[in-house]
Amino acid sequence: MDEGYSTWTGLLYVFNLIVGTGVLTLPHAFVQAGWVFGILLLSALAFTSYMAVTFVIEAMSRANAVKMTLRLRHLQKSKAAFLKQIQGDSDVSVSGDEEGDHSRIPPETSPLVPNEYIDKFPAAPRSLFSVDTKVEMVEMAELFFPPWGKVFFFINFCLYLCGDLTVYAAAVGKSLVDVSCMTTSINSTHPDNELCWEGATITRRGAYAIFLLLFVLTLGPFAFFNVQKTKYIQMFTTLMRTLAFSVMIVLSVQRIIDPTQDHGSPPVVRPAGMPALFGACIYSFMCHHSLPALITPIKDKSKLSRLLSFDFILILTFYFILILTSIFAFPNIEQLLTLNFRPDFNTKLDLEIIDYFLMLFPVLTLSASFPIIAITLRYNLQAASVGEDGPWVVRRLVLPTIAVTVPIIVALLFTNIETIVGINGSYAGAGIQYVIPVFLLLRSRALTPEALKNEVNPHQSPFSSPIWPRALLLWAVCCVIFVSVNLADKFLNVSVF
């Protein structure tokens, strides 16, 4: 059995997964739409994403309760059959739900196993609504969704995770190429064919392939283990992330208080920039796909929802401090914030080591998230194919290899993946972040056996009113509309505003 970790370690994992390189694009989006619009939208996204997180956790607890009930009923029937056998009725056999068979929900007419019976089995939790047994998203879909819902879920989920991993790998490879290659290719018609170093035979495309290979050899092996094995990577990345944020904030504040520098004057409200702001901000709090892998190993889950809300508030505070200091410090904000801290921007800390550190910040951030998402993809592929009792070779070798190599191959074949990222991230991401959590919650509540409904669920979402899931679906529709408008404006030159 894998060793768990503390609540704060789990919150650290969630923090690292959420705060990616996407935050570096937010200042530019804030300037385009106005900083007041930006504050309001980012706050709304934090709130709705946190709400969806509580929906997923409640669905996890209900799935655990259903699985435990099936297991206890099987034990009860086994005991009854054994008693009949020793009384001479040898023809009696155990029937009904087999342990580990979670393909259907127990009928509501079936009685819940009595508490005195549960007391005889120490492995059974006092509250059936626990999240002590990991139930991946695909397993919850198997429990609660109809056949068409399972197909939709699996396609949506795998497309999003594979797309995420592909983007991470490509972004890391390109960042390393930009940092290491001595030649510039800004005005080149075919930049990938330019030599990486003068006098060398390696092109930028060749260097990109080499860096991808090194990347997968370094971080790929973690996909063969569990999230706990990435603990020290997460801690190191958090340290580097905090240092990078601190440096950017300090340099921005330094520029703001310097009267000799040109300062930023961002608009307060600019409606024309709203679609772009949605496109940049919509996934600023995405973590829902990896919640089972991150939440289940936490030892003390008694205040889970409250501590997760603290995590979200902390992340939102980080975002606001970084964004607001930068947009008021610089007259022009680059699409990637780290480009504003190059030595030619006169930050008065013209040190090459700071320049390289900030340029490599996306590499550090994405490298920490890559193993977690790869592990999530591996677990869900396993749950959808061979299950927990499948062949060891398939579970521990074949599926992790697929989870790591397929995104790397796609990143090698398609170096310019901006359009794919926009479409896949926008629509598959909306499904993962909003639509799937809502339907998991509604279906898990509807299909919970009647006997279980009297049990206290310590992990019930604080948004228990039926109004909240429907409001979140409406919000998802609005997000998809705005993101679609942004994509149309960006790739088809169709301006709506």
CSV table of C-alpha atoms in Angstrom, one decimal:
chain,number,residue,atom,x,y,z
A,1,MET,CA,0.0,0.0,0.0
A,2,ASP,CA,1.3,3.4,-1.0
A,3,GLU,CA,2.2,5.8,1.9
A,4,GLY,CA,0.1,8.9,2.1
A,5,TYR,CA,1.1,12.4,2.7
A,6,SER,CA,0.1,15.4,4.7
A,7,THR,CA,-2.7,17.8,3.9
A,8,TRP,CA,-0.2,20.6,3.1
A,9,THR,CA,1.7,18.4,0.8
A,10,GLY,CA,-1.5,17.6,-1.1
A,11,LEU,CA,-2.3,21.3,-1.3
A,12,LEU,CA,1.2,21.9,-2.6
A,13,TYR,CA,0.5,19.4,-5.4
A,14,VAL,CA,-2.8,21.2,-6.3
A,15,PHE,CA,-1.0,24.6,-6.2
A,16,ASN,CA,1.7,23.3,-8.6
A,17,LEU,CA,-0.8,21.7,-10.9
A,18,ILE,CA,-2.9,24.9,-11.2
A,19,VAL,CA,-0.2,27.5,-11.4
A,20,GLY,CA,1.4,26.8,-14.8
A,21,THR,CA,2.8,29.0,-17.5
A,22,GLY,CA,-0.8,30.3,-18.3
A,23,VAL,CA,-0.3,32.9,-15.6
A,24,LEU,CA,2.4,34.5,-17.7
A,25,THR,CA,-0.2,35.3,-20.4
A,26,LEU,CA,-2.7,36.9,-18.1
A,27,PRO,CA,-1.1,40.4,-17.8
A,28,HIS,CA,-1.3,40.9,-21.6
A,29,ALA,CA,-5.0,39.7,-21.5
A,30,PHE,CA,-5.7,42.1,-18.6
A,31,VAL,CA,-4.4,45.0,-20.7
A,32,GLN,CA,-6.5,44.0,-23.7
A,33,ALA,CA,-9.8,43.9,-21.7
A,34,GLY,CA,-9.1,46.3,-18.8
A,35,TRP,CA,-7.9,45.5,-15.4
A,36,VAL,CA,-11.3,45.9,-13.7
A,37,PHE,CA,-12.8,43.3,-16.1
A,38,GLY,CA,-9.8,41.1,-15.5
A,39,ILE,CA,-10.2,41.2,-11.7
A,40,LEU,CA,-13.9,40.4,-11.9
A,41,LEU,CA,-13.5,37.6,-14.4
A,42,LEU,CA,-10.5,35.9,-12.7
A,43,SER,CA,-12.4,36.0,-9.4
A,44,ALA,CA,-15.5,34.5,-11.0
A,45,LEU,CA,-13.3,31.7,-12.6
A,46,ALA,CA,-11.7,31.0,-9.2
A,47,PHE,CA,-15.1,30.7,-7.6
A,48,THR,CA,-16.7,28.5,-10.3
A,49,SER,CA,-13.6,26.2,-10.5
A,50,TYR,CA,-13.6,25.7,-6.7
A,51,MET,CA,-17.3,24.9,-6.9
A,52,ALA,CA,-16.5,22.3,-9.5
A,53,VAL,CA,-13.7,20.9,-7.4
A,54,THR,CA,-16.2,20.3,-4.5
A,55,PHE,CA,-18.6,18.6,-6.9
A,56,VAL,CA,-15.8,16.1,-7.9
A,57,ILE,CA,-14.9,15.4,-4.3
A,58,GLU,CA,-18.5,14.7,-3.4
A,59,ALA,CA,-18.9,12.4,-6.4
A,60,MET,CA,-15.7,10.6,-5.3
A,61,SER,CA,-17.1,10.1,-1.8
A,62,ARG,CA,-20.4,8.7,-3.2
A,63,ALA,CA,-18.5,6.4,-5.5
A,64,ASN,CA,-16.5,5.1,-2.5
A,65,ALA,CA,-19.8,4.5,-0.6
A,66,VAL,CA,-21.3,2.5,-3.5
A,67,LYS,CA,-18.1,0.4,-3.8
A,68,MET,CA,-17.9,-0.2,-0.1
A,69,THR,CA,-21.6,-1.2,0.1
A,70,LEU,CA,-21.1,-3.7,-2.7
A,71,ARG,CA,-18.1,-5.2,-0.9
A,72,LEU,CA,-19.9,-5.4,2.5
A,73,ARG,CA,-23.0,-7.0,0.9
A,74,HIS,CA,-20.8,-9.6,-0.7
A,75,LEU,CA,-19.2,-10.3,2.7
A,76,GLN,CA,-22.6,-10.5,4.3
A,77,LYS,CA,-23.9,-12.9,1.7
A,78,SER,CA,-20.7,-15.0,2.0
A,79,LYS,CA,-21.3,-15.2,5.8
A,80,ALA,CA,-24.9,-16.2,5.3
A,81,ALA,CA,-23.9,-18.9,2.8
A,82,PHE,CA,-21.2,-20.2,5.1
A,83,LEU,CA,-23.6,-20.5,8.0
A,84,LYS,CA,-26.1,-22.4,5.8
A,85,GLN,CA,-23.3,-24.7,4.6
A,86,ILE,CA,-22.2,-25.6,8.1
A,87,GLN,CA,-25.8,-26.3,8.9
A,88,GLY,CA,-25.9,-28.9,6.2
A,89,ASP,CA,-27.3,-26.9,3.2
A,90,SER,CA,-24.3,-27.6,0.9
A,91,ASP,CA,-26.2,-26.5,-2.3
A,92,VAL,CA,-26.3,-22.8,-1.2
A,93,SER,CA,-23.9,-20.7,-3.2
A,94,VAL,CA,-23.0,-17.0,-3.0
A,95,SER,CA,-24.8,-14.9,-5.5
A,96,GLY,CA,-25.4,-11.3,-6.2
A,97,ASP,CA,-22.7,-8.6,-6.4
A,98,GLU,CA,-19.2,-10.0,-6.3
A,99,GLU,CA,-16.6,-8.0,-4.5
A,100,GLY,CA,-15.0,-5.6,-6.9
A,101,ASP,CA,-17.9,-5.7,-9.3
A,102,HIS,CA,-18.9,-2.0,-9.6
A,103,SER,CA,-20.6,-2.2,-13.0
A,104,ARG,CA,-24.1,-1.4,-11.5
A,105,ILE,CA,-25.6,0.6,-8.7
A,106,PRO,CA,-27.2,-1.4,-5.9
A,107,PRO,CA,-31.0,-1.2,-6.1
A,108,GLU,CA,-32.6,1.2,-3.6
A,109,THR,CA,-34.7,-1.6,-2.2
A,110,SER,CA,-31.7,-3.5,-0.9
A,111,PRO,CA,-31.0,-2.9,2.8
A,112,LEU,CA,-27.8,-1.3,3.8
A,113,VAL,CA,-25.4,-3.5,5.8
A,114,PRO,CA,-26.1,-3.0,9.5
A,115,ASN,CA,-23.5,-1.0,11.5
A,116,GLU,CA,-23.0,-3.9,13.9
A,117,TYR,CA,-22.0,-6.0,10.9
A,118,ILE,CA,-19.6,-3.3,9.7
A,119,ASP,CA,-18.0,-3.2,13.1
A,120,LYS,CA,-16.8,-6.8,12.6
A,121,PHE,CA,-14.8,-5.7,9.6
A,122,PRO,CA,-12.1,-3.2,10.7
A,123,ALA,CA,-11.3,-2.4,7.0
A,124,ALA,CA,-14.7,-0.7,6.7
A,125,PRO,CA,-14.7,3.0,7.5
A,126,ARG,CA,-17.2,4.4,10.0
A,127,SER,CA,-18.5,6.7,7.3
A,128,LEU,CA,-19.1,5.0,4.0
A,129,PHE,CA,-18.7,8.4,2.3
A,130,SER,CA,-14.9,8.5,2.4
A,131,VAL,CA,-12.3,9.2,-0.2
A,132,ASP,CA,-9.8,6.8,1.2
A,133,THR,CA,-9.9,4.5,-1.9
A,134,LYS,CA,-8.9,6.2,-5.1
A,135,VAL,CA,-11.7,6.3,-7.6
A,136,GLU,CA,-10.5,7.8,-10.9
A,137,MET,CA,-12.7,10.0,-13.0
A,138,VAL,CA,-13.3,7.2,-15.5
A,139,GLU,CA,-14.4,4.8,-12.7
A,140,MET,CA,-17.0,7.4,-11.6
A,141,ALA,CA,-18.2,7.6,-15.2
A,142,GLU,CA,-18.5,3.8,-15.3
A,143,LEU,CA,-20.5,3.9,-12.1
A,144,PHE,CA,-22.8,6.8,-12.8
A,145,PHE,CA,-23.0,7.6,-16.5
A,146,PRO,CA,-25.2,5.9,-19.2
A,147,PRO,CA,-23.3,4.2,-22.1
A,148,TRP,CA,-23.3,7.4,-24.3
A,149,GLY,CA,-22.1,9.4,-21.3
A,150,LYS,CA,-19.2,7.0,-20.8
A,151,VAL,CA,-18.1,7.3,-24.4
A,152,PHE,CA,-18.3,11.1,-24.3
A,153,PHE,CA,-16.4,11.2,-21.1
A,154,PHE,CA,-13.6,8.9,-22.2
A,155,ILE,CA,-13.0,10.8,-25.5
A,156,ASN,CA,-13.2,14.2,-23.8
A,157,PHE,CA,-10.9,13.2,-21.0
A,158,CYS,CA,-8.2,11.5,-23.1
A,159,LEU,CA,-8.2,14.2,-25.7
A,160,TYR,CA,-7.7,16.8,-23.1
A,161,LEU,CA,-5.0,15.0,-21.1
A,162,CYS,CA,-3.0,14.0,-24.3
A,163,GLY,CA,-3.4,17.6,-25.6
A,164,ASP,CA,-2.1,19.0,-22.2
A,165,LEU,CA,0.9,16.7,-22.2
A,166,THR,CA,1.7,17.5,-25.8
A,167,VAL,CA,1.6,21.3,-25.1
A,168,TYR,CA,3.8,20.8,-22.1
A,169,ALA,CA,6.4,18.8,-24.0
A,170,ALA,CA,6.4,21.2,-26.9
A,171,ALA,CA,6.6,24.3,-24.7
A,172,VAL,CA,9.5,22.9,-22.8
A,173,GLY,CA,11.3,21.9,-25.9
A,174,LYS,CA,10.8,25.3,-27.6
A,175,SER,CA,11.9,27.2,-24.4
A,176,LEU,CA,15.1,25.2,-24.2
A,177,VAL,CA,15.8,25.8,-27.9
A,178,ASP,CA,15.3,29.6,-27.5
A,179,VAL,CA,17.6,29.7,-24.4
A,180,SER,CA,20.4,27.5,-25.8
A,181,CYS,CA,20.5,28.3,-29.6
A,182,MET,CA,22.8,31.2,-30.3
A,183,THR,CA,21.2,32.1,-33.7
A,184,THR,CA,18.1,34.1,-34.1
A,185,SER,CA,15.4,33.1,-36.6
A,186,ILE,CA,12.8,35.9,-36.2
A,187,ASN,CA,12.9,37.0,-39.9
A,188,SER,CA,13.4,33.5,-41.3
A,189,THR,CA,10.8,31.9,-43.6
A,190,HIS,CA,11.7,28.4,-42.2
A,191,PRO,CA,13.0,29.0,-38.7
A,192,ASP,CA,13.2,25.4,-37.8
A,193,ASN,CA,15.7,24.8,-40.5
A,194,GLU,CA,18.1,27.5,-39.2
A,195,LEU,CA,21.3,26.2,-37.5
A,196,CYS,CA,21.2,26.3,-33.8
A,197,TRP,CA,24.8,27.3,-33.4
A,198,GLU,CA,27.1,28.9,-36.0
A,199,GLY,CA,29.4,26.4,-37.5
A,200,ALA,CA,27.3,23.5,-36.1
A,201,THR,CA,25.2,21.0,-38.2
A,202,ILE,CA,22.3,20.8,-35.7
A,203,THR,CA,19.3,22.8,-36.8
A,204,ARG,CA,16.8,24.3,-34.4
A,205,ARG,CA,14.4,21.5,-35.3
A,206,GLY,CA,17.1,18.9,-34.5
A,207,ALA,CA,17.8,20.6,-31.1
A,208,TYR,CA,14.1,20.6,-30.4
A,209,ALA,CA,14.0,16.8,-30.9
A,210,ILE,CA,17.1,16.3,-28.7
A,211,PHE,CA,15.6,18.4,-25.9
A,212,LEU,CA,12.3,16.5,-26.2
A,213,LEU,CA,14.2,13.2,-25.9
A,214,LEU,CA,16.1,14.4,-22.8
A,215,PHE,CA,12.8,15.7,-21.4
A,216,VAL,CA,11.0,12.3,-21.7
A,217,LEU,CA,14.1,10.4,-20.4
A,218,THR,CA,14.2,12.7,-17.3
A,219,LEU,CA,10.5,12.9,-16.4
A,220,GLY,CA,8.9,10.0,-18.3
A,221,PRO,CA,10.0,7.4,-15.7
A,222,PHE,CA,7.8,9.1,-13.0
A,223,ALA,CA,4.7,8.1,-15.0
A,224,PHE,CA,5.5,4.5,-14.0
A,225,PHE,CA,5.1,5.2,-10.3
A,226,ASN,CA,2.6,7.2,-8.2
A,227,VAL,CA,2.1,10.9,-7.5
A,228,GLN,CA,3.8,10.5,-4.1
A,229,LYS,CA,7.1,9.7,-6.0
A,230,THR,CA,7.1,13.3,-7.4
A,231,LYS,CA,7.1,14.8,-3.9
A,232,TYR,CA,10.6,16.3,-4.1
A,233,ILE,CA,10.1,17.5,-7.7
A,234,GLN,CA,7.0,19.4,-6.5
A,235,MET,CA,8.8,21.0,-3.6
A,236,PHE,CA,11.7,22.1,-5.8
A,237,THR,CA,9.4,23.5,-8.3
A,238,THR,CA,7.4,25.4,-5.7
A,239,LEU,CA,10.7,26.9,-4.5
A,240,MET,CA,11.7,27.9,-8.0
A,241,ARG,CA,8.2,29.2,-8.7
A,242,THR,CA,8.1,31.3,-5.6
A,243,LEU,CA,11.5,32.7,-6.4
A,244,ALA,CA,10.5,33.5,-10.0
A,245,PHE,CA,7.3,35.2,-8.9
A,246,SER,CA,9.2,37.2,-6.2
A,247,VAL,CA,11.8,38.4,-8.7
A,248,MET,CA,9.2,39.5,-11.2
A,249,ILE,CA,7.1,41.3,-8.5
A,250,VAL,CA,10.2,43.0,-7.0
A,251,LEU,CA,11.4,44.2,-10.4
A,252,SER,CA,7.9,45.5,-11.2
A,253,VAL,CA,7.5,47.3,-7.9
A,254,GLN,CA,11.0,48.7,-8.3
A,255,ARG,CA,10.0,50.1,-11.7
A,256,ILE,CA,6.7,51.5,-10.4
A,257,ILE,CA,8.5,53.6,-7.7
A,258,ASP,CA,11.2,54.8,-10.0
A,259,PRO,CA,10.1,58.2,-11.5
A,260,THR,CA,12.6,58.0,-14.3
A,261,GLN,CA,10.9,54.9,-15.8
A,262,ASP,CA,8.0,54.8,-18.2
A,263,HIS,CA,5.0,53.2,-16.4
A,264,GLY,CA,2.0,51.4,-17.6
A,265,SER,CA,-1.5,52.9,-17.9
A,266,PRO,CA,-3.8,50.0,-18.6
A,267,PRO,CA,-7.5,50.7,-19.5
A,268,VAL,CA,-10.1,50.2,-16.7
A,269,VAL,CA,-12.7,48.5,-19.0
A,270,ARG,CA,-12.4,47.6,-22.7
A,271,PRO,CA,-15.2,45.3,-23.9
A,272,ALA,CA,-13.5,44.5,-27.2
A,273,GLY,CA,-10.9,42.5,-25.3
A,274,MET,CA,-13.3,40.3,-23.4
A,275,PRO,CA,-13.2,37.3,-25.6
A,276,ALA,CA,-9.4,37.2,-25.5
A,277,LEU,CA,-9.5,37.6,-21.7
A,278,PHE,CA,-11.8,34.6,-21.5
A,279,GLY,CA,-9.5,32.6,-23.7
A,280,ALA,CA,-6.5,33.4,-21.5
A,281,CYS,CA,-8.2,33.0,-18.1
A,282,ILE,CA,-10.6,30.2,-18.5
A,283,TYR,CA,-8.1,27.5,-17.5
A,284,SER,CA,-6.3,29.4,-14.8
A,285,PHE,CA,-7.7,27.1,-12.1
A,286,MET,CA,-7.8,23.8,-13.9
A,287,CYS,CA,-7.0,20.8,-11.7
A,288,HIS,CA,-10.1,18.7,-11.8
A,289,HIS,CA,-8.7,15.9,-14.0
A,290,SER,CA,-6.1,15.0,-11.4
A,291,LEU,CA,-8.1,15.4,-8.2
A,292,PRO,CA,-8.4,11.6,-7.4
A,293,ALA,CA,-4.7,11.1,-7.7
A,294,LEU,CA,-3.9,14.2,-5.6
A,295,ILE,CA,-6.7,14.1,-2.9
A,296,THR,CA,-6.9,10.4,-2.1
A,297,PRO,CA,-3.4,10.0,-0.6
A,298,ILE,CA,-4.0,12.9,1.9
A,299,LYS,CA,-4.1,11.4,5.4
A,300,ASP,CA,-6.3,13.9,7.1
A,301,LYS,CA,-9.2,15.0,5.0
A,302,SER,CA,-11.4,16.4,7.8
A,303,LYS,CA,-11.1,20.0,6.6
A,304,LEU,CA,-10.5,19.3,2.9
A,305,SER,CA,-13.0,21.7,1.4
A,306,ARG,CA,-11.9,24.6,3.7
A,307,LEU,CA,-8.2,24.0,3.0
A,308,LEU,CA,-8.8,23.8,-0.7
A,309,SER,CA,-10.6,27.1,-0.6
A,310,PHE,CA,-7.5,28.5,1.1
A,311,ASP,CA,-5.4,27.1,-1.7
A,312,PHE,CA,-7.6,28.8,-4.3
A,313,ILE,CA,-7.5,32.1,-2.5
A,314,LEU,CA,-3.7,31.9,-2.2
A,315,ILE,CA,-3.4,31.2,-6.0
A,316,LEU,CA,-5.8,34.1,-6.8
A,317,THR,CA,-3.7,36.4,-4.6
A,318,PHE,CA,-0.6,35.3,-6.4
A,319,TYR,CA,-2.2,36.0,-9.7
A,320,PHE,CA,-3.4,39.5,-8.7
A,321,ILE,CA,-0.1,40.6,-7.2
A,322,LEU,CA,1.9,39.5,-10.2
A,323,ILE,CA,-0.6,40.8,-12.8
A,324,LEU,CA,-1.3,44.2,-11.3
A,325,THR,CA,2.3,45.1,-10.5
A,326,SER,CA,3.4,44.2,-14.0
A,327,ILE,CA,0.7,46.0,-16.0
A,328,PHE,CA,1.3,49.2,-14.0
A,329,ALA,CA,5.1,48.9,-14.2
A,330,PHE,CA,5.6,48.4,-18.0
A,331,PRO,CA,4.1,50.6,-20.8
A,332,ASN,CA,3.9,47.6,-23.1
A,333,ILE,CA,3.2,44.1,-21.9
A,334,GLU,CA,4.5,41.2,-23.9
A,335,GLN,CA,2.3,38.2,-24.6
A,336,LEU,CA,4.6,36.2,-22.3
A,337,LEU,CA,5.4,38.2,-19.2
A,338,THR,CA,8.9,36.9,-18.8
A,339,LEU,CA,9.9,38.7,-22.0
A,340,ASN,CA,9.3,42.0,-20.2
A,341,PHE,CA,12.2,41.2,-17.9
A,342,ARG,CA,14.9,41.0,-20.5
A,343,PRO,CA,18.0,43.2,-19.8
A,344,ASP,CA,17.0,45.6,-22.6
A,345,PHE,CA,14.0,46.7,-20.5
A,346,ASN,CA,16.3,48.4,-18.0
A,347,THR,CA,15.2,46.7,-14.8
A,348,LYS,CA,18.4,47.9,-13.1
A,349,LEU,CA,19.2,44.3,-12.3
A,350,ASP,CA,20.9,43.6,-15.6
A,351,LEU,CA,22.2,40.2,-14.6
A,352,GLU,CA,22.4,37.4,-17.1
A,353,ILE,CA,21.6,34.8,-14.5
A,354,ILE,CA,18.2,36.4,-13.8
A,355,ASP,CA,17.5,36.7,-17.5
A,356,TYR,CA,18.1,33.0,-18.0
A,357,PHE,CA,16.2,32.0,-14.9
A,358,LEU,CA,13.1,33.8,-15.9
A,359,MET,CA,13.3,32.5,-19.4
A,360,LEU,CA,13.5,29.0,-18.0
A,361,PHE,CA,10.6,29.5,-15.6
A,362,PRO,CA,8.1,27.9,-17.9
A,363,VAL,CA,10.3,24.8,-18.1
A,364,LEU,CA,10.4,24.4,-14.4
A,365,THR,CA,6.7,24.9,-14.0
A,366,LEU,CA,5.6,22.5,-16.8
A,367,SER,CA,8.2,19.9,-15.7
A,368,ALA,CA,6.5,19.5,-12.4
A,369,SER,CA,3.0,19.2,-13.8
A,370,PHE,CA,3.9,16.7,-16.6
A,371,PRO,CA,4.4,13.6,-14.3
A,372,ILE,CA,1.1,14.3,-12.5
A,373,ILE,CA,-1.0,14.6,-15.7
A,374,ALA,CA,0.8,11.5,-17.2
A,375,ILE,CA,0.0,9.5,-14.1
A,376,THR,CA,-3.6,10.6,-14.3
A,377,LEU,CA,-3.8,9.6,-18.0
A,378,ARG,CA,-2.3,6.2,-17.1
A,379,TYR,CA,-4.7,5.5,-14.3
A,380,ASN,CA,-7.7,6.4,-16.4
A,381,LEU,CA,-6.5,4.3,-19.4
A,382,GLN,CA,-6.1,1.5,-16.9
A,383,ALA,CA,-9.6,1.9,-15.4
A,384,ALA,CA,-11.1,2.0,-18.9
A,385,SER,CA,-9.3,-1.1,-20.2
A,386,VAL,CA,-7.9,-3.7,-17.8
A,387,GLY,CA,-8.9,-2.4,-14.4
A,388,GLU,CA,-7.1,-2.8,-11.1
A,389,ASP,CA,-6.7,-6.6,-11.5
A,390,GLY,CA,-5.3,-6.5,-15.1
A,391,PRO,CA,-2.0,-8.0,-16.1
A,392,TRP,CA,0.9,-6.3,-14.3
A,393,VAL,CA,2.8,-5.8,-17.6
A,394,VAL,CA,-0.1,-3.9,-19.1
A,395,ARG,CA,-0.7,-1.8,-15.9
A,396,ARG,CA,2.8,-0.9,-15.0
A,397,LEU,CA,4.7,-1.0,-18.3
A,398,VAL,CA,2.4,-0.7,-21.4
A,399,LEU,CA,0.0,2.0,-20.2
A,400,PRO,CA,2.6,4.4,-18.7
A,401,THR,CA,4.6,4.0,-21.9
A,402,ILE,CA,1.5,5.0,-24.0
A,403,ALA,CA,0.7,7.9,-21.7
A,404,VAL,CA,4.2,9.4,-22.1
A,405,THR,CA,5.2,8.5,-25.7
A,406,VAL,CA,2.1,9.5,-27.6
A,407,PRO,CA,2.2,13.1,-26.5
A,408,ILE,CA,5.9,13.3,-27.2
A,409,ILE,CA,5.4,11.8,-30.7
A,410,VAL,CA,2.7,14.4,-31.5
A,411,ALA,CA,4.9,17.2,-30.2
A,412,LEU,CA,7.7,16.0,-32.5
A,413,LEU,CA,5.4,15.8,-35.6
A,414,PHE,CA,3.5,19.0,-35.0
A,415,THR,CA,5.7,21.8,-33.7
A,416,ASN,CA,3.2,24.5,-34.5
A,417,ILE,CA,0.2,23.3,-32.5
A,418,GLU,CA,-1.4,26.6,-31.6
A,419,THR,CA,-4.6,25.9,-33.4
A,420,ILE,CA,-4.9,22.4,-32.0
A,421,VAL,CA,-4.3,23.7,-28.5
A,422,GLY,CA,-6.9,26.4,-28.9
A,423,ILE,CA,-9.6,24.1,-30.1
A,424,ASN,CA,-8.8,21.1,-27.9
A,425,GLY,CA,-8.1,23.1,-24.8
A,426,SER,CA,-11.2,25.3,-25.1
A,427,TYR,CA,-13.8,22.7,-25.7
A,428,ALA,CA,-12.4,19.5,-24.1
A,429,GLY,CA,-11.2,21.7,-21.2
A,430,ALA,CA,-14.7,23.2,-20.6
A,431,GLY,CA,-16.0,19.6,-20.4
A,432,ILE,CA,-13.4,18.6,-17.8
A,433,GLN,CA,-13.6,21.7,-15.7
A,434,TYR,CA,-17.4,22.3,-15.7
A,435,VAL,CA,-19.6,19.9,-17.5
A,436,ILE,CA,-18.3,16.5,-16.3
A,437,PRO,CA,-18.1,17.6,-12.6
A,438,VAL,CA,-21.7,18.8,-12.7
A,439,PHE,CA,-23.1,15.6,-14.3
A,440,LEU,CA,-20.9,13.4,-11.9
A,441,LEU,CA,-22.5,15.3,-9.0
A,442,LEU,CA,-26.1,15.1,-10.3
A,443,ARG,CA,-25.9,11.4,-11.4
A,444,SER,CA,-24.1,10.3,-8.2
A,445,ARG,CA,-26.8,12.0,-6.0
A,446,ALA,CA,-29.6,10.5,-8.1
A,447,LEU,CA,-28.2,7.0,-8.1
A,448,THR,CA,-27.1,6.8,-4.5
A,449,PRO,CA,-29.2,4.0,-2.9
A,450,GLU,CA,-32.0,5.2,-0.7
A,451,ALA,CA,-30.5,3.4,2.4
A,452,LEU,CA,-27.3,5.5,1.9
A,453,LYS,CA,-29.1,8.8,1.8
A,454,ASN,CA,-29.6,8.8,5.5
A,455,GLU,CA,-25.8,8.6,6.1
A,456,VAL,CA,-23.9,11.8,6.8
A,457,ASN,CA,-21.5,12.6,4.0
A,458,PRO,CA,-18.5,14.6,5.5
A,459,HIS,CA,-17.4,15.4,1.9
A,460,GLN,CA,-20.7,16.8,0.6
A,461,SER,CA,-20.2,20.0,-1.4
A,462,PRO,CA,-21.0,23.2,0.5
A,463,PHE,CA,-22.9,24.1,-2.7
A,464,SER,CA,-25.6,21.6,-1.9
A,465,SER,CA,-28.6,23.5,-3.5
A,466,PRO,CA,-29.7,22.1,-6.9
A,467,ILE,CA,-29.4,25.7,-8.2
A,468,TRP,CA,-25.6,25.6,-8.2
A,469,PRO,CA,-25.0,22.8,-10.7
A,470,ARG,CA,-27.3,24.4,-13.1
A,471,ALA,CA,-25.7,27.8,-12.7
A,472,LEU,CA,-22.3,26.2,-13.4
A,473,LEU,CA,-23.6,24.7,-16.6
A,474,LEU,CA,-24.9,28.1,-17.7
A,475,TRP,CA,-21.5,29.5,-16.9
A,476,ALA,CA,-19.8,26.8,-19.0
A,477,VAL,CA,-22.0,27.7,-21.9
A,478,CYS,CA,-21.0,31.4,-21.6
A,479,CYS,CA,-17.3,30.5,-21.4
A,480,VAL,CA,-17.5,28.3,-24.5
A,481,ILE,CA,-19.3,31.1,-26.4
A,482,PHE,CA,-16.6,33.7,-25.5
A,483,VAL,CA,-13.8,31.3,-26.2
A,484,SER,CA,-15.3,30.5,-29.6
A,485,VAL,CA,-15.5,34.2,-30.4
A,486,ASN,CA,-11.9,34.5,-29.5
A,487,LEU,CA,-10.8,31.6,-31.6
A,488,ALA,CA,-12.8,32.9,-34.6
A,489,ASP,CA,-11.2,36.3,-34.2
A,490,LYS,CA,-7.7,34.8,-33.8
A,491,PHE,CA,-7.7,32.1,-36.5
A,492,LEU,CA,-10.5,33.1,-39.0
A,493,ASN,CA,-10.2,36.9,-38.7
A,494,VAL,CA,-13.8,37.1,-37.8
A,495,SER,CA,-14.3,40.0,-35.4
A,496,VAL,CA,-17.5,40.0,-33.3
A,497,PHE,CA,-16.8,43.0,-31.1
